[in-house]
PDB file of C-alpha atoms and ligand atoms in Angstrom:
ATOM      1  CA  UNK F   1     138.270  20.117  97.664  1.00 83.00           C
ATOM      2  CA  UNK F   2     134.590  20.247  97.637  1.00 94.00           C
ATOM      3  CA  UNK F   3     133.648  20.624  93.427  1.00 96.00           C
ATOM      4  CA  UNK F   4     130.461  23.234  93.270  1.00 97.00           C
ATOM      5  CA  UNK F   5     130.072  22.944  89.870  1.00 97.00           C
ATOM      6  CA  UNK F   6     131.629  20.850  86.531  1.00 97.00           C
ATOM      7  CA  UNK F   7     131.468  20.956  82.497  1.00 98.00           C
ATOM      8  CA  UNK F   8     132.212  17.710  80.691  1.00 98.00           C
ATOM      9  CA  UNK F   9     132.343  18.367  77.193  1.00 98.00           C
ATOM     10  CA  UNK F  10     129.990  21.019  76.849  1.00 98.00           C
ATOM     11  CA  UNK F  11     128.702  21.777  73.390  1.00 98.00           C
ATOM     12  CA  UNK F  12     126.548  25.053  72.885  1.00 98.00           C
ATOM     13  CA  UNK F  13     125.517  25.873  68.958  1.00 98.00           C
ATOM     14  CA  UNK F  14     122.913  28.561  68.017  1.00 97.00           C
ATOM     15  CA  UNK F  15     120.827  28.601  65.128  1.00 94.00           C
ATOM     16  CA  UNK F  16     120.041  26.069  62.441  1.00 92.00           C
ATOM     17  CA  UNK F  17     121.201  25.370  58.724  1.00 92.00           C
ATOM     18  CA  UNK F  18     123.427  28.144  56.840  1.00 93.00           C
ATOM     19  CA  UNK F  19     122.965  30.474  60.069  1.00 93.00           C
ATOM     20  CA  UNK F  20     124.556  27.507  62.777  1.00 95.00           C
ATOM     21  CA  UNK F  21     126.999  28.585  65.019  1.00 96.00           C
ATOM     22  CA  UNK F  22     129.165  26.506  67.617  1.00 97.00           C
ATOM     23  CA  UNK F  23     129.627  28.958  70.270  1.00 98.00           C
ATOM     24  CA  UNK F  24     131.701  26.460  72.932  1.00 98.00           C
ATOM     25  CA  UNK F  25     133.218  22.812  71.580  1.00 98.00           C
ATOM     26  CA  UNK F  26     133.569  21.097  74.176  1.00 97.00           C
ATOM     27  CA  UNK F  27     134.717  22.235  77.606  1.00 97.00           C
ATOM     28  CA  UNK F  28     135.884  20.915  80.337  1.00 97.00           C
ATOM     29  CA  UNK F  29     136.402  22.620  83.667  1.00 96.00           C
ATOM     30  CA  UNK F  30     135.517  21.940  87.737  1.00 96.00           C
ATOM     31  CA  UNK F  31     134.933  25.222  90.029  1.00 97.00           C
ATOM     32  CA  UNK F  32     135.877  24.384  93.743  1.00 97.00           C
ATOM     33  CA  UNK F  33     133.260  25.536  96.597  1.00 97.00           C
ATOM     34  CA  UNK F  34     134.968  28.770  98.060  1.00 97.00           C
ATOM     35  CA  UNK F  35     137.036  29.761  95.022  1.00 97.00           C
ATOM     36  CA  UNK F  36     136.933  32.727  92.885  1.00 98.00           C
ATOM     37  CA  UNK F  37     137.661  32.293  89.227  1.00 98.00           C
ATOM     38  CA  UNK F  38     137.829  34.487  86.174  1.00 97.00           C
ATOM     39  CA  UNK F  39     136.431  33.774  82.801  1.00 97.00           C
ATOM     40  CA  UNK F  40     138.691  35.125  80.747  1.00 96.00           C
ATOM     41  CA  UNK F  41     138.249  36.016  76.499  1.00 94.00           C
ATOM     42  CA  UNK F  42     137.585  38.576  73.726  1.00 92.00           C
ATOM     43  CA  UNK F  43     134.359  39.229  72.777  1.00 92.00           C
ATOM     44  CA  UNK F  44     132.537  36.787  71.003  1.00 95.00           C
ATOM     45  CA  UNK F  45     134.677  33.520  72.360  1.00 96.00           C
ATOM     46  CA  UNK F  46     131.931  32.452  74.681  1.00 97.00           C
ATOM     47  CA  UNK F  47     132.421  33.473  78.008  1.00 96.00           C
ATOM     48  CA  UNK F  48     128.691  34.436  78.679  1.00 95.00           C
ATOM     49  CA  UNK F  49     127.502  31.806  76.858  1.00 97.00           C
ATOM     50  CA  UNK F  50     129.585  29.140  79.275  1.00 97.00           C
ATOM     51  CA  UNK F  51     128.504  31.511  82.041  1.00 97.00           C
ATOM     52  CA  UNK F  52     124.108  30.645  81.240  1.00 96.00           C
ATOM     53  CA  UNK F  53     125.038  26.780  81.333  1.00 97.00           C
ATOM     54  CA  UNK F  54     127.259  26.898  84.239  1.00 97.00           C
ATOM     55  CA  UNK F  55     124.346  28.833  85.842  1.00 97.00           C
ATOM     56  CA  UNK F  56     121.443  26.469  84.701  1.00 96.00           C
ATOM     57  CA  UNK F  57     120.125  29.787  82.618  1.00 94.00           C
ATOM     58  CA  UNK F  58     120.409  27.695  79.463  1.00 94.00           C
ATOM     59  CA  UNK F  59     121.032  24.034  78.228  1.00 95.00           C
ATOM     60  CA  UNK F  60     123.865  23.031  76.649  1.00 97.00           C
ATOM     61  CA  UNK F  61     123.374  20.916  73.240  1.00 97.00           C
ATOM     62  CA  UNK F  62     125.914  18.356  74.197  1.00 97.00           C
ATOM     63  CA  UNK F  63     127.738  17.357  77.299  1.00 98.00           C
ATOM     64  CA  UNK F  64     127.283  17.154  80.910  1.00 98.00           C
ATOM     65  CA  UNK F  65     126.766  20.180  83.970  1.00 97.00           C
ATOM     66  CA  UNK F  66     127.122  18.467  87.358  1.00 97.00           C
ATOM     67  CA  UNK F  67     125.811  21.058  90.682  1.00 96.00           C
ATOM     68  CA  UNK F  68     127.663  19.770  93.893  1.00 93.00           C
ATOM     69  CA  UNK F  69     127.779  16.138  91.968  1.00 92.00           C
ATOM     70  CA  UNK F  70     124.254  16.137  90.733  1.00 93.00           C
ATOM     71  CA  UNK F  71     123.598  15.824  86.583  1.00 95.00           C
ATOM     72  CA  UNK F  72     121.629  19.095  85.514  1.00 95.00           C
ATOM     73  CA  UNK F  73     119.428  17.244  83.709  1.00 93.00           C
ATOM     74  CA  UNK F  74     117.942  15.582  86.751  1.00 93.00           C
ATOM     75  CA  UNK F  75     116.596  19.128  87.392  1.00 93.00           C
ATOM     76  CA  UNK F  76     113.841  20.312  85.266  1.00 91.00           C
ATOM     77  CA  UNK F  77     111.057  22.830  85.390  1.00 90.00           C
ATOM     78  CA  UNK F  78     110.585  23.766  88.652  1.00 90.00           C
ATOM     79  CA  UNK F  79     112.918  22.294  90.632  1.00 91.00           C
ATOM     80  CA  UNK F  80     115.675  23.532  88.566  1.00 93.00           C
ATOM     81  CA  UNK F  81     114.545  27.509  88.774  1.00 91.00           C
ATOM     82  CA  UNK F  82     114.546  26.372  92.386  1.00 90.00           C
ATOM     83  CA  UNK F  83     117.894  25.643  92.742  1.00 92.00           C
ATOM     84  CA  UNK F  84     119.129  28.368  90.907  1.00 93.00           C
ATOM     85  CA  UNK F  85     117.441  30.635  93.043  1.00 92.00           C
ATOM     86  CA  UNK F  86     118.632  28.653  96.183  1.00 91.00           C
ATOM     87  CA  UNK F  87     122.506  28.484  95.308  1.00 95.00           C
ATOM     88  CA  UNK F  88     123.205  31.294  92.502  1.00 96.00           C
ATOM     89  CA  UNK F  89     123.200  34.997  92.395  1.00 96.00           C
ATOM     90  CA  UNK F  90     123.665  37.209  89.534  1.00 95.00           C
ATOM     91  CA  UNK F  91     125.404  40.154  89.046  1.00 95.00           C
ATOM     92  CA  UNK F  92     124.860  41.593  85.178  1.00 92.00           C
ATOM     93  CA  UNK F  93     126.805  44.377  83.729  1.00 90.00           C
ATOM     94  CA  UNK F  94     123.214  45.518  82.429  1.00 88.00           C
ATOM     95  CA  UNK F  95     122.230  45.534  85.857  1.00 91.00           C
ATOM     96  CA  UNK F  96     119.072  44.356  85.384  1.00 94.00           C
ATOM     97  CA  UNK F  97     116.907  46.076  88.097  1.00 96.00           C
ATOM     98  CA  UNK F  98     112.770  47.136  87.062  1.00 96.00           C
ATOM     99  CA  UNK F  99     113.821  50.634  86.801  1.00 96.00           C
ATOM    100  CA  UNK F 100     110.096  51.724  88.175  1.00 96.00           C
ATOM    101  CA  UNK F 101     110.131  49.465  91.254  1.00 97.00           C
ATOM    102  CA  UNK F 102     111.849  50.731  94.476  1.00 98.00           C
ATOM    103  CA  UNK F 103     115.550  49.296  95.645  1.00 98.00           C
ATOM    104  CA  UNK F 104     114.050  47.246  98.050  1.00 98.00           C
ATOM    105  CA  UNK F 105     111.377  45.960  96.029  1.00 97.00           C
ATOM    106  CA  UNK F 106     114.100  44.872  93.304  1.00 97.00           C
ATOM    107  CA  UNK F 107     116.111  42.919  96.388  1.00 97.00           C
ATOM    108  CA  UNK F 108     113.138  41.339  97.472  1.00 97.00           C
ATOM    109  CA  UNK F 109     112.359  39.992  94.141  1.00 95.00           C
ATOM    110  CA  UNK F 110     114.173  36.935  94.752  1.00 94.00           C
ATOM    111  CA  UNK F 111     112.539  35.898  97.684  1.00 95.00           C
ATOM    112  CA  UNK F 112     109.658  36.351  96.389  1.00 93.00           C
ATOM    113  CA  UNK F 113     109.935  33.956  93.809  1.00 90.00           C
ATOM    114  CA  UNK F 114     111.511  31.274  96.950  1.00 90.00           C
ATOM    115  CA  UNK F 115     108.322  31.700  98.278  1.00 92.00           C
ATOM    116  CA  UNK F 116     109.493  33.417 101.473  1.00 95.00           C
ATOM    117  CA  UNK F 117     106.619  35.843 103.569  1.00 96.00           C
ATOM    118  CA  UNK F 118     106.106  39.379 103.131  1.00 96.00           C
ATOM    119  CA  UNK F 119     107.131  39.677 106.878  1.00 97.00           C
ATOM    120  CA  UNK F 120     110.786  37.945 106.249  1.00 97.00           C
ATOM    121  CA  UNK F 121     111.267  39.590 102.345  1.00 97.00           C
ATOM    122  CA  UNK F 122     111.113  43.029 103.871  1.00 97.00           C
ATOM    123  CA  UNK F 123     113.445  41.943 106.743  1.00 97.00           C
ATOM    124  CA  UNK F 124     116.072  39.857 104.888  1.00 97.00           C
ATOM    125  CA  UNK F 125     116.068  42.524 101.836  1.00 97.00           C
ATOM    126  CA  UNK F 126     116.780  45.486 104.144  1.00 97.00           C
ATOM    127  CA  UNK F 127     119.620  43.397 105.773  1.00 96.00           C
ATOM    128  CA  UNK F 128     120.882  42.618 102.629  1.00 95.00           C
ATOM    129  CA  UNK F 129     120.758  46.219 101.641  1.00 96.00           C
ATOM    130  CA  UNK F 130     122.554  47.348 104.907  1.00 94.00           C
ATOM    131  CA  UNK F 131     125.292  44.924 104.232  1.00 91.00           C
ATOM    132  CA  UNK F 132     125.630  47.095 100.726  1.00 92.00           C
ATOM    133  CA  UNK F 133     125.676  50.319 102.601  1.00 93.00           C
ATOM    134  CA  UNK F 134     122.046  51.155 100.526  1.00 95.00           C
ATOM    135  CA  UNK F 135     119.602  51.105 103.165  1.00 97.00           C
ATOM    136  CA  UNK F 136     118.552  54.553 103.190  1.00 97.00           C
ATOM    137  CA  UNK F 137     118.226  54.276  99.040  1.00 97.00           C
ATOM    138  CA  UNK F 138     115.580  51.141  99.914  1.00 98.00           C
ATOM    139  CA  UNK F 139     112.837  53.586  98.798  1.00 98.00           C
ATOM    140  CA  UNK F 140     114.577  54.817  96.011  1.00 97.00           C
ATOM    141  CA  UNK F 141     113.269  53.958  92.741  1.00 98.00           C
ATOM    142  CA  UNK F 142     115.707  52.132  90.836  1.00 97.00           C
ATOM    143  CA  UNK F 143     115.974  54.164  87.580  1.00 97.00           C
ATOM    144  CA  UNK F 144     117.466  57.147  89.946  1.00 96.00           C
ATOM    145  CA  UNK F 145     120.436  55.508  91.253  1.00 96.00           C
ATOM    146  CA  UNK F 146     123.520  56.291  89.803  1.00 95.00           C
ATOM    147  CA  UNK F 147     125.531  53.501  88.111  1.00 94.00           C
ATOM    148  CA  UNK F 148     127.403  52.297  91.305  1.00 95.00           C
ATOM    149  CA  UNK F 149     124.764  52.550  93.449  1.00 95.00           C
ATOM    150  CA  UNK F 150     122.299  50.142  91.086  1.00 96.00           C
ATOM    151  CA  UNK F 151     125.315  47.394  91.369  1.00 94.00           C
ATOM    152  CA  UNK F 152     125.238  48.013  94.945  1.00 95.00           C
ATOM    153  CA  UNK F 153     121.525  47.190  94.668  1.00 96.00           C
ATOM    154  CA  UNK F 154     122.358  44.578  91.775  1.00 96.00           C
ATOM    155  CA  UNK F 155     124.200  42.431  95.001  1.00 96.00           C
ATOM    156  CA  UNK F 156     122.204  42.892  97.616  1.00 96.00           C
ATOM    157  CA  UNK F 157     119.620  40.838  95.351  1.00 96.00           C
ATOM    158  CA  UNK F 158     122.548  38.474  94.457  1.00 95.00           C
ATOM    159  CA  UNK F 159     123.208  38.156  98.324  1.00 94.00           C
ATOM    160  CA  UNK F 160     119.526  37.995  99.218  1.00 94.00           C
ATOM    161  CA  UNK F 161     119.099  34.550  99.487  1.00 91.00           C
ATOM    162  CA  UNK F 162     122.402  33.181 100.778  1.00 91.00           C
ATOM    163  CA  UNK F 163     123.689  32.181  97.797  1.00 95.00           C
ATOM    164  CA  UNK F 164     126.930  29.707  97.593  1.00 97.00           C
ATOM    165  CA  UNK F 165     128.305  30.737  94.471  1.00 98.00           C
ATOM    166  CA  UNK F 166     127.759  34.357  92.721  1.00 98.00           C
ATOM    167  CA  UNK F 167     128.000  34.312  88.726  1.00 97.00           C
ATOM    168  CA  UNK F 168     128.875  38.093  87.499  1.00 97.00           C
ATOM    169  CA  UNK F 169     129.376  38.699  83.685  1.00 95.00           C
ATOM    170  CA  UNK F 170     131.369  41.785  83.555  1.00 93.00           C
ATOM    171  CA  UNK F 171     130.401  43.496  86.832  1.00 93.00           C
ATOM    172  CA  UNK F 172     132.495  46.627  86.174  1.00 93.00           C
ATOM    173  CA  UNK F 173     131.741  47.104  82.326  1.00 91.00           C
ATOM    174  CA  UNK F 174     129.647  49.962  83.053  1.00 90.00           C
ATOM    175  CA  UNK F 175     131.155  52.181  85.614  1.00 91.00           C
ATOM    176  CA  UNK F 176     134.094  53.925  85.723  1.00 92.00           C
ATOM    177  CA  UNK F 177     137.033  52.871  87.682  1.00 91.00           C
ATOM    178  CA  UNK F 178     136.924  54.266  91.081  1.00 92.00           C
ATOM    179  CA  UNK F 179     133.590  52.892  91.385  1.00 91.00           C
ATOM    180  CA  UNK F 180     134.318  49.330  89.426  1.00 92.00           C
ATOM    181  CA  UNK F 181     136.957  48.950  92.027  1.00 93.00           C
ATOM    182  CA  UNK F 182     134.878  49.675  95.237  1.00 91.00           C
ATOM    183  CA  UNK F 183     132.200  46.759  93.506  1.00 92.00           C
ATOM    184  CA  UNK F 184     134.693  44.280  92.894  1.00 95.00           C
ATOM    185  CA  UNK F 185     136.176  45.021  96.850  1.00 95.00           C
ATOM    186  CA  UNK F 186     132.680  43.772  98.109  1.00 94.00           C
ATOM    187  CA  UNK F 187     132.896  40.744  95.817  1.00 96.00           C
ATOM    188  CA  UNK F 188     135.876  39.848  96.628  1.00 97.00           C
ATOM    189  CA  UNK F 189     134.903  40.411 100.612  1.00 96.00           C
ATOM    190  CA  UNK F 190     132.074  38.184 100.037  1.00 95.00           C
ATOM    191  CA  UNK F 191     134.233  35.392  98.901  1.00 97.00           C
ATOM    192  CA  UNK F 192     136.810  36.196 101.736  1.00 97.00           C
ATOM    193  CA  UNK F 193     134.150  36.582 104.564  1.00 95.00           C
ATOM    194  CA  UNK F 194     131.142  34.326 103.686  1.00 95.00           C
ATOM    195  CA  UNK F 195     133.089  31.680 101.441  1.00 96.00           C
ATOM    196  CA  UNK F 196     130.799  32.639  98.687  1.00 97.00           C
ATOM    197  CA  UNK F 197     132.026  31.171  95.327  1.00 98.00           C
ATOM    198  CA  UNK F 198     132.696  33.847  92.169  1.00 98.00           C
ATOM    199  CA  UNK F 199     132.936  33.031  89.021  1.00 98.00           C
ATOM    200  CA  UNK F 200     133.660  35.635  87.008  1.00 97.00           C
ATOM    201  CA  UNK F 201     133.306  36.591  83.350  1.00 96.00           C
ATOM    202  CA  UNK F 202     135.328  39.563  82.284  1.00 94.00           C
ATOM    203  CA  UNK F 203     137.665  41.081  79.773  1.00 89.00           C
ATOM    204  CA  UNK F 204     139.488  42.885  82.269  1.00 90.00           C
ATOM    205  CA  UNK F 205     142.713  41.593  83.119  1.00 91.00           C
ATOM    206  CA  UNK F 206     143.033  43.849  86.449  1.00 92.00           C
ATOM    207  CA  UNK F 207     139.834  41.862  87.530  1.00 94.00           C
ATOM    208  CA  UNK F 208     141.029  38.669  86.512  1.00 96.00           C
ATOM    209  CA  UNK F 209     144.376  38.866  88.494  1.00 95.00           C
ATOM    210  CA  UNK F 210     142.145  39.333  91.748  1.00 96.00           C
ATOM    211  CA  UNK F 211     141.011  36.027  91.342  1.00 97.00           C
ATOM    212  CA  UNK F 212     142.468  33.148  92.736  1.00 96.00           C
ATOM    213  CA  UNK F 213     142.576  31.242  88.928  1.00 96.00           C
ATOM    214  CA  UNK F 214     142.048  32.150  85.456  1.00 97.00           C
ATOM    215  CA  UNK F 215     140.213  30.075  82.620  1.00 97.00           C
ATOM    216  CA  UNK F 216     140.905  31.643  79.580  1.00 96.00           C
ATOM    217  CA  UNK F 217     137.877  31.049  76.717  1.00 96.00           C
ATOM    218  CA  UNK F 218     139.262  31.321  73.028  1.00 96.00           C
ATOM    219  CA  UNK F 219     136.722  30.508  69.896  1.00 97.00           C
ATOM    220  CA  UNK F 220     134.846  28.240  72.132  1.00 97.00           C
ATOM    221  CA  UNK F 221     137.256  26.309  74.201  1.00 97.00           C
ATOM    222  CA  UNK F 222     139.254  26.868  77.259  1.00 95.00           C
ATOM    223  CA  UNK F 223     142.777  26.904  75.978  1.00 89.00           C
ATOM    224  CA  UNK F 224     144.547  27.617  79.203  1.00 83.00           C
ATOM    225  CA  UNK F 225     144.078  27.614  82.956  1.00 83.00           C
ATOM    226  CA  UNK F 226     146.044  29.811  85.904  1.00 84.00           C
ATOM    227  CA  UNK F 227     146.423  29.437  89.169  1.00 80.00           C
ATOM    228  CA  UNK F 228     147.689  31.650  91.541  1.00 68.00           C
ATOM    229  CA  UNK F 229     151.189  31.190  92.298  1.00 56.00           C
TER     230      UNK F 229
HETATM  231  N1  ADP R 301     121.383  33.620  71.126  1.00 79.79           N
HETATM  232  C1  ADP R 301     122.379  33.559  70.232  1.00 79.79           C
HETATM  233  N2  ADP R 301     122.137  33.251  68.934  1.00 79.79           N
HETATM  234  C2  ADP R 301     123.138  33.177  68.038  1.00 79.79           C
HETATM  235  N3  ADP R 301     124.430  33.389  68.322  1.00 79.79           N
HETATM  236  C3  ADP R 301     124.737  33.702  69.585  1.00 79.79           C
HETATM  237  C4  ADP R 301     123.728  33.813  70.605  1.00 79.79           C
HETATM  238  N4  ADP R 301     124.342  34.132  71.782  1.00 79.79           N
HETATM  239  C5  ADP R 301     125.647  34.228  71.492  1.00 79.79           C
HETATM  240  N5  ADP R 301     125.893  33.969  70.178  1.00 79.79           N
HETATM  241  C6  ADP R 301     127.206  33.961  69.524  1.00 79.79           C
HETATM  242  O1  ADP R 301     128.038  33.070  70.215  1.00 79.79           O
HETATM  243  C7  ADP R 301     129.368  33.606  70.335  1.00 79.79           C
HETATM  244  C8  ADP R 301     129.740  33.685  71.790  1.00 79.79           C
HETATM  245  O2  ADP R 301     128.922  34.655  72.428  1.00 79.79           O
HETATM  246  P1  ADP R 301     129.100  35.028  73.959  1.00 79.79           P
HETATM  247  O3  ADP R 301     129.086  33.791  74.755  1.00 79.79           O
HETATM  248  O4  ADP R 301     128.109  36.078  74.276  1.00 79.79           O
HETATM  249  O5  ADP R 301     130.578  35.622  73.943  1.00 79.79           O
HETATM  250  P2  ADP R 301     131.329  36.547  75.000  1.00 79.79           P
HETATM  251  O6  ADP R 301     130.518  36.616  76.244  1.00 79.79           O
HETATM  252  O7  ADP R 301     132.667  35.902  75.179  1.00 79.79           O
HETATM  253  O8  ADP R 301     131.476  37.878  74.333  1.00 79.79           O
HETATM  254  C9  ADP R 301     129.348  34.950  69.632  1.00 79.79           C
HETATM  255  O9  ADP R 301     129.847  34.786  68.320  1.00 79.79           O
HETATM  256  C10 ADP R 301     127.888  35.316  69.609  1.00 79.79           C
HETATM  257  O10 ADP R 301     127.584  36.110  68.491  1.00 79.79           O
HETATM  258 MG1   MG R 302     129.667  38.244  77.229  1.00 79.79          MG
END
């Protein structure tokens, strides 16, 4: 088992004085290249919180966040937005997308920021978008899709750059069912077909039973883990 990324003891508190507040207390956990894996907790235990370390979004105040073996801290600045960009895509339940910039422009955003030509953006975005079914929304601006369609959009950005694992924090919170089910299918395919890691955070147990293991998050500390049987 290759290990994509790990937590040793990972500390995360907020605020200062009166107002301080330990949001995780020290967690351990490994996520294995190729798996998918469910984040599992009530509101407020610190799912999305673990989710921004894991993803090199935000630094933990204690503890260690190894990416395929290498200490976090060794990247800074630059070369750590690199490698998130390089290995991690993002799926938000607020979608995230510049509602006044076209589909395609939103997808290309990524490689933009990697640096890559015009030329190759346009290219690699509308591939990305055809793999999502979305090419002939490309010119669409992004505040008229409809909910399923922007998390469509939301992947093919995620999936722009080849990423090896995909973080999503509650992919399906904001659509309803039929649709939520038709997003998580493409996850799920991307994990199957590409070997793309997912680690996802969610409340839903329907989406957490997909997965092939469970870490569930209580009051800031993983107090169980499932595998599949
Ligand atoms: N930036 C922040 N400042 C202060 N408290 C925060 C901040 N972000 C999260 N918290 C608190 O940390 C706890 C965990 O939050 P979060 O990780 O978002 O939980 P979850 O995703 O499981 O709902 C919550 O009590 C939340 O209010
Ligand atoms: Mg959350």
């Amino acid at each position: 088992m290759t290990v994509v990324l790990s937590a040793t003891d990972l500390h995360k508190t907020y605020g200062r004085g009166v107002g301080i507040f330990e949001a995780l207390k020290g967690v351990n956990l490994e996520i294995a290249a190729g798996e998918s894996v469910a984040i599992v907790g009530k509101s407020g235990s610190g799912k999305s919180t673990l989710m921004h370390l894991l993803a090199l979004m935000d630094e933990p105040t204690r503890g260690t966040i190894r990416l395929e073996g290498a200490d976090s801290r060794t990247l800074r600045g630059r070369a750590r937005n690199r490698a998130r960009n390089k290995t991690f895509g993002f799926v938000f339940q607020q979608f995230f997308l510049t509602a006044n910039q076209t589909v395609l422009e939103n997808v290309m955003l990524p490689l933009k920021i990697a640096g890559v030509g015009r030329k190759d953006r346009r290219r690699r975005a509308t591939a990305a978008l055809a793999q999502l079914g979305m090419v002939d929304k490309a010119r669409n601006k992004a505040v008229n899709l409809s909910g399923g369609q922007k998390q469509r959009a939301v992947i093919a950005r995620a999936l722009v750059n080849d990423p090896r694992v995909i973080f999503a924090d509650e992919p399906t919170g904001n659509l309803d069912s039929a649709t939520g089910a038709a997003v998580e299918d493409i996850l799920f395919g991307l994990n199957r077909d590409h070997g793309i890691t997912l680690v996802i955070v969610t409340h839903d147990p329907d989406l957490a039973a997909r997965c092939d293991r469970r870490i569930y998050v209580r009051d800031g500390l993983v107090h169980d883990e499932e595998a599949a049987a």
